[in-house]
Coordinates of C-alpha atoms in Angstrom, one line a residue:
X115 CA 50.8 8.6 0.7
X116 CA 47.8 10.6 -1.0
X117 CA 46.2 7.2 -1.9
X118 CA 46.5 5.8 1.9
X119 CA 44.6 8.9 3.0
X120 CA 42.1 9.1 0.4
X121 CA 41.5 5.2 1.2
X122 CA 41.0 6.4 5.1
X123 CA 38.9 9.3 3.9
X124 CA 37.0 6.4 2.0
X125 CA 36.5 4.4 4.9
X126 CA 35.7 7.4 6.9
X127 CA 32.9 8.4 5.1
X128 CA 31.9 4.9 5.0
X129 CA 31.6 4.6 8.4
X130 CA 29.6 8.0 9.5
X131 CA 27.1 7.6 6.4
X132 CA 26.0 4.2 7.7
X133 CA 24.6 5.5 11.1
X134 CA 23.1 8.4 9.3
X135 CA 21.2 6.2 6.9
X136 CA 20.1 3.9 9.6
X137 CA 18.6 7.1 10.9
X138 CA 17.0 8.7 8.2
X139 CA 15.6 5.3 7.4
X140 CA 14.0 4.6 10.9
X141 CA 12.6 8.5 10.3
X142 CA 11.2 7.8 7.5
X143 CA 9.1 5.1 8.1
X144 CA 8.5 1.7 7.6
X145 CA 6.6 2.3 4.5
X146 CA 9.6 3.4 2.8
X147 CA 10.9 -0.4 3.0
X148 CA 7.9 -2.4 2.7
X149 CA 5.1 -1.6 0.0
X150 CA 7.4 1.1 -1.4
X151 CA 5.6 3.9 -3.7
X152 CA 6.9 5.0 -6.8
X153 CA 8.0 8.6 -5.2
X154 CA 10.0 6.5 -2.3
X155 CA 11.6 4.1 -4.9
X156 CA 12.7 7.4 -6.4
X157 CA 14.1 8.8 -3.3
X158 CA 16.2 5.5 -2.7
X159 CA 17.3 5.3 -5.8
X160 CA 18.7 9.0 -5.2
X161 CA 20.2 8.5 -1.6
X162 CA 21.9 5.5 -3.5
X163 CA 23.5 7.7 -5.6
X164 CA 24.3 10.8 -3.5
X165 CA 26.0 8.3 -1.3
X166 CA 28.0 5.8 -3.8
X167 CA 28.9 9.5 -5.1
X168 CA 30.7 11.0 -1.7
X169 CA 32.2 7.4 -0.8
X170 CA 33.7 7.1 -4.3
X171 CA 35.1 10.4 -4.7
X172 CA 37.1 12.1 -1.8
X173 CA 37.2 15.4 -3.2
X174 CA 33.2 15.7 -2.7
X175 CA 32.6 17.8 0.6
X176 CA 31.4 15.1 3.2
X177 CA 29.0 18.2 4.8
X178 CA 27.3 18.2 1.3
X179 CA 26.4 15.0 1.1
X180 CA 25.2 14.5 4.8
X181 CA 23.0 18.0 4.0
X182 CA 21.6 15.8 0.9
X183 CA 20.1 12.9 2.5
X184 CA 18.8 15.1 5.4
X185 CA 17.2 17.1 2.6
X186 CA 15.9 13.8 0.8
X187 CA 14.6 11.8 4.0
X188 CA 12.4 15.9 4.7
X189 CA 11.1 16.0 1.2
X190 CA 9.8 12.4 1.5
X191 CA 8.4 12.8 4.7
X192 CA 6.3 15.9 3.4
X193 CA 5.2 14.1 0.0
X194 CA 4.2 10.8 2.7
X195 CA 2.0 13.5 5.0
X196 CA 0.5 14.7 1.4
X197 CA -0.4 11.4 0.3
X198 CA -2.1 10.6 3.8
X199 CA -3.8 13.9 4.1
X200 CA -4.8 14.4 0.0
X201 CA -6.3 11.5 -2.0
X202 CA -6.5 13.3 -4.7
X203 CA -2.8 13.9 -4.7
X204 CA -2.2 10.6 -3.5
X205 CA -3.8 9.2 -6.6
X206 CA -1.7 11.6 -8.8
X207 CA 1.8 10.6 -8.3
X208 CA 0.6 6.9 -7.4
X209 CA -0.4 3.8 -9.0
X210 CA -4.5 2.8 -8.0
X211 CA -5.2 -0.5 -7.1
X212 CA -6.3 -2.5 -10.5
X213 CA -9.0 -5.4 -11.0
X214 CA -7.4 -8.1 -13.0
X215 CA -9.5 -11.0 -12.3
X216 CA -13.1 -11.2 -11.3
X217 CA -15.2 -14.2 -10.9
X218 CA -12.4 -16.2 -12.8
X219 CA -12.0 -14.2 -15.3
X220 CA -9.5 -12.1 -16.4
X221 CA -10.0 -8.4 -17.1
X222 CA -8.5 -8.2 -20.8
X223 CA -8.4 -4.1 -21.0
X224 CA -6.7 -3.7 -16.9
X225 CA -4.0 -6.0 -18.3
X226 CA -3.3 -4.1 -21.2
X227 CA -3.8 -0.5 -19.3
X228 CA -1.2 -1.9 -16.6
X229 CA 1.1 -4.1 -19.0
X230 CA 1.0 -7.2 -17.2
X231 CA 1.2 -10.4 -19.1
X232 CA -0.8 -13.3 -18.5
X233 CA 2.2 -15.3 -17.6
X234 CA 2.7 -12.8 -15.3
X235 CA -0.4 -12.8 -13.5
X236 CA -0.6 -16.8 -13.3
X237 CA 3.0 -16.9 -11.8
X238 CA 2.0 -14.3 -9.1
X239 CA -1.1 -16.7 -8.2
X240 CA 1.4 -19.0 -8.5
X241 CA 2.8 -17.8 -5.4
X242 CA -0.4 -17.2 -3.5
X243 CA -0.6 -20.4 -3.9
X244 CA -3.3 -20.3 -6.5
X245 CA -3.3 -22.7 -9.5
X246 CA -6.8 -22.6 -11.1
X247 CA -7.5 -18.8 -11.6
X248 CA -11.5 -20.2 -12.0
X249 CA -11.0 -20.8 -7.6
X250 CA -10.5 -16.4 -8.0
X251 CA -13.5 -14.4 -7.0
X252 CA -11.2 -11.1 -7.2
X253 CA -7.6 -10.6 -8.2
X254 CA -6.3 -6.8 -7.5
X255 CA -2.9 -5.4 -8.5
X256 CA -2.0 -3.0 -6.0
X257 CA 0.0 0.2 -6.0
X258 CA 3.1 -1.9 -5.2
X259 CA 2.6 -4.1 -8.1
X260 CA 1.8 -7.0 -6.0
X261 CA -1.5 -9.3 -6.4
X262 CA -4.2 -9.6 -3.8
X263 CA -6.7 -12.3 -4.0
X264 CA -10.0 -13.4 -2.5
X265 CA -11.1 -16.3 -3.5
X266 CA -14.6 -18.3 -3.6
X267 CA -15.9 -19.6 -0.5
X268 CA -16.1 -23.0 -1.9
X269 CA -12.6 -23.2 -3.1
X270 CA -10.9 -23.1 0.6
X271 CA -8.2 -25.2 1.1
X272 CA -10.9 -27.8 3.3
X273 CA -13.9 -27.4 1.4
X274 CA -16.7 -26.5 4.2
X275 CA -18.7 -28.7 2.5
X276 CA -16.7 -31.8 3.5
X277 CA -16.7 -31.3 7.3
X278 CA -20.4 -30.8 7.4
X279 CA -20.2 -27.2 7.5
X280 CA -22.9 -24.8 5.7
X281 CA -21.2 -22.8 3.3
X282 CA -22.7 -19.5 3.1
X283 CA -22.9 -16.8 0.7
X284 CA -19.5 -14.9 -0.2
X285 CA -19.9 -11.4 1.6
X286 CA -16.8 -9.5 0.1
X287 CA -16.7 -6.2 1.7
X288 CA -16.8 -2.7 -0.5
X289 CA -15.1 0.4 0.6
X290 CA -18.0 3.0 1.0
X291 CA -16.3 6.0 2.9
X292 CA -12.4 6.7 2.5
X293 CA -11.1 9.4 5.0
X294 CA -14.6 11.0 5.1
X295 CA -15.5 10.4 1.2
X296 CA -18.3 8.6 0.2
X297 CA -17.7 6.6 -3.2
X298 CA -21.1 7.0 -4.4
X299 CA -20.5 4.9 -7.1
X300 CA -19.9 1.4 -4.7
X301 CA -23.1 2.7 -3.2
X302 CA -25.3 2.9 -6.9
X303 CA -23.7 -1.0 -7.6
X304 CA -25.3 -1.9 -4.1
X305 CA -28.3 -0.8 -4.8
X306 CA -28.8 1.6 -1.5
X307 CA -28.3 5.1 -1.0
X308 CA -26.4 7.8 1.2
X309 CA -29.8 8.5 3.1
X310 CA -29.5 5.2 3.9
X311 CA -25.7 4.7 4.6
X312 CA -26.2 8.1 6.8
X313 CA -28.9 6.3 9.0
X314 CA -26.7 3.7 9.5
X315 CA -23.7 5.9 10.8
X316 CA -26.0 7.5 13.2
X317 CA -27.9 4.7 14.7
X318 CA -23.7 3.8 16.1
X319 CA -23.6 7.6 17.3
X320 CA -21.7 9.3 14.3
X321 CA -23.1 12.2 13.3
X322 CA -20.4 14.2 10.9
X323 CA -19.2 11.7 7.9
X324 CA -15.6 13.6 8.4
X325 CA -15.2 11.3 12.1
X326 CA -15.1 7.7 9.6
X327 CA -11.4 6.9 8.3
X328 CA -12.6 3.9 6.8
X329 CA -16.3 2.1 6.5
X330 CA -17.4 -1.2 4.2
X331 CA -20.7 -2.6 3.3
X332 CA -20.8 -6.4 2.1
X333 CA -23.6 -7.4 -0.3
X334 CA -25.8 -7.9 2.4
X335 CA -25.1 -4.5 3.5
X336 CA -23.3 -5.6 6.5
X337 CA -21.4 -2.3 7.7
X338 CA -18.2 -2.1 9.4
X339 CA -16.5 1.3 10.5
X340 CA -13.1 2.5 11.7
X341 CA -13.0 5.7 12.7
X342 CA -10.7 8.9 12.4
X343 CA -9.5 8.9 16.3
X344 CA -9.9 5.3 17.5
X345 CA -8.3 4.1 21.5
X346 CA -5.8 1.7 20.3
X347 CA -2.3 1.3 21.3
X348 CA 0.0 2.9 18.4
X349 CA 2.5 -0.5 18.3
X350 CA 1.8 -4.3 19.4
X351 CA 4.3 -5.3 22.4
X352 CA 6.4 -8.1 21.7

């Protein structure tokens, strides 16, 4: 008899922790199943856990358990607003996004700071699609531990070349101004100035460098902007 009701007890829990999961998943975000940050991988592994621990074991209070994930899904949500809101902090409990391959060829010293392998990195082009790393112009590793790649110009799938087409300059865009910080550095290796890069901002009507969420320059200073507050619609109707 006690094992019949522990198995209902069982499939009780089962059966309310879903929903609740399903829930605290929607609240916290898609980011939590999708590039997945270290601090999120940690929080699923937990909820994982807390959860296999009250479906396995009947004599854990079910109220406990339920006050745990609600717990786990806040805390997240507050290190999430903390990562959007501080960079700095962001960059603290994160991985930064890693050169490994410019101009086809690999960057020795990032491979060894991030433990990759080469074997590694050529599957992982491997899946872009990518079979000559000499076609790369720039290979990142990102926070999420997956490759991003632009490649040259010339090495598109059609060469331009062959259907008459001028093919011009690469213009790879640097990131100049990240949530109203300018990365003086990008702006040295362009070889212009934040005189210059404020002139710009106020011939399109911005006057305070706080209003710019995002802004790029290309090597032919080419300057694109998003700003803080921007009149799009929130979601894309299917």
């Amino acid at each position: 008899m006690g094992f019949i009701k522990d198995t209902l007890v069982v499939y009780g829990r089962i059966i309310t922790l879903l929903p609740l999961l399903l829930f605290i998943t929607l609240f916290m975000g898609k980011r939590s199943i999708g590039s997945l940050p270290i601090f999120d991988f940690l929080i699923i592994i937990t909820l994982g856990a807390v959860v296999g621990a009250d479906i396995a074991d009947p004599n854990i209070a079910h109220i406990h358990t339920a006050m745990a994930i609600i717990g786990l899904a806040l805390l997240q949500k507050l290190i999430s607003y903390m990562t959007i809101r501080f960079r700095k902090f962001r960059n603290a409990i994160t991985f930064e996004p890693t050169i490994v391959i410019m101009d086809g060829i690999f960057k020795v010293e990032n491979l060894r700071k991030i433990q990759y392998s080469i074997d590694e990195i050529l599957q992982m082009l491997r899946e872009k699609d990518v079979f000559d790393v000499s076609e790369v112009k720039l290979g990142i590793i990102e926070a999420n531990g997956i490759i991003s790649v632009y490649k040259k110009r010339d090495k598109s799938p059609v060469l331009l070349e062959d259907i008459g087409i001028k093919c011009f300059k690469d213009k790879l865009p640097y990131p100049v101004i990240i949530e109203g910080k300018i990365d003086y550095q990008i702006i040295s290796q362009l070889g212009t100035s934040e005189f210059w890069l404020m002139k710009q901002l106020e011939k399109k009507g911005i006057n305070e460098i706080n209003d710019v969420f995002f802004a790029s320059i290309t090597s032919d200073l080419e300057l694109h902007i998003s700003l803080m507050n921007s009149d799009t619609p929130n979601y894309i109707k299917h």
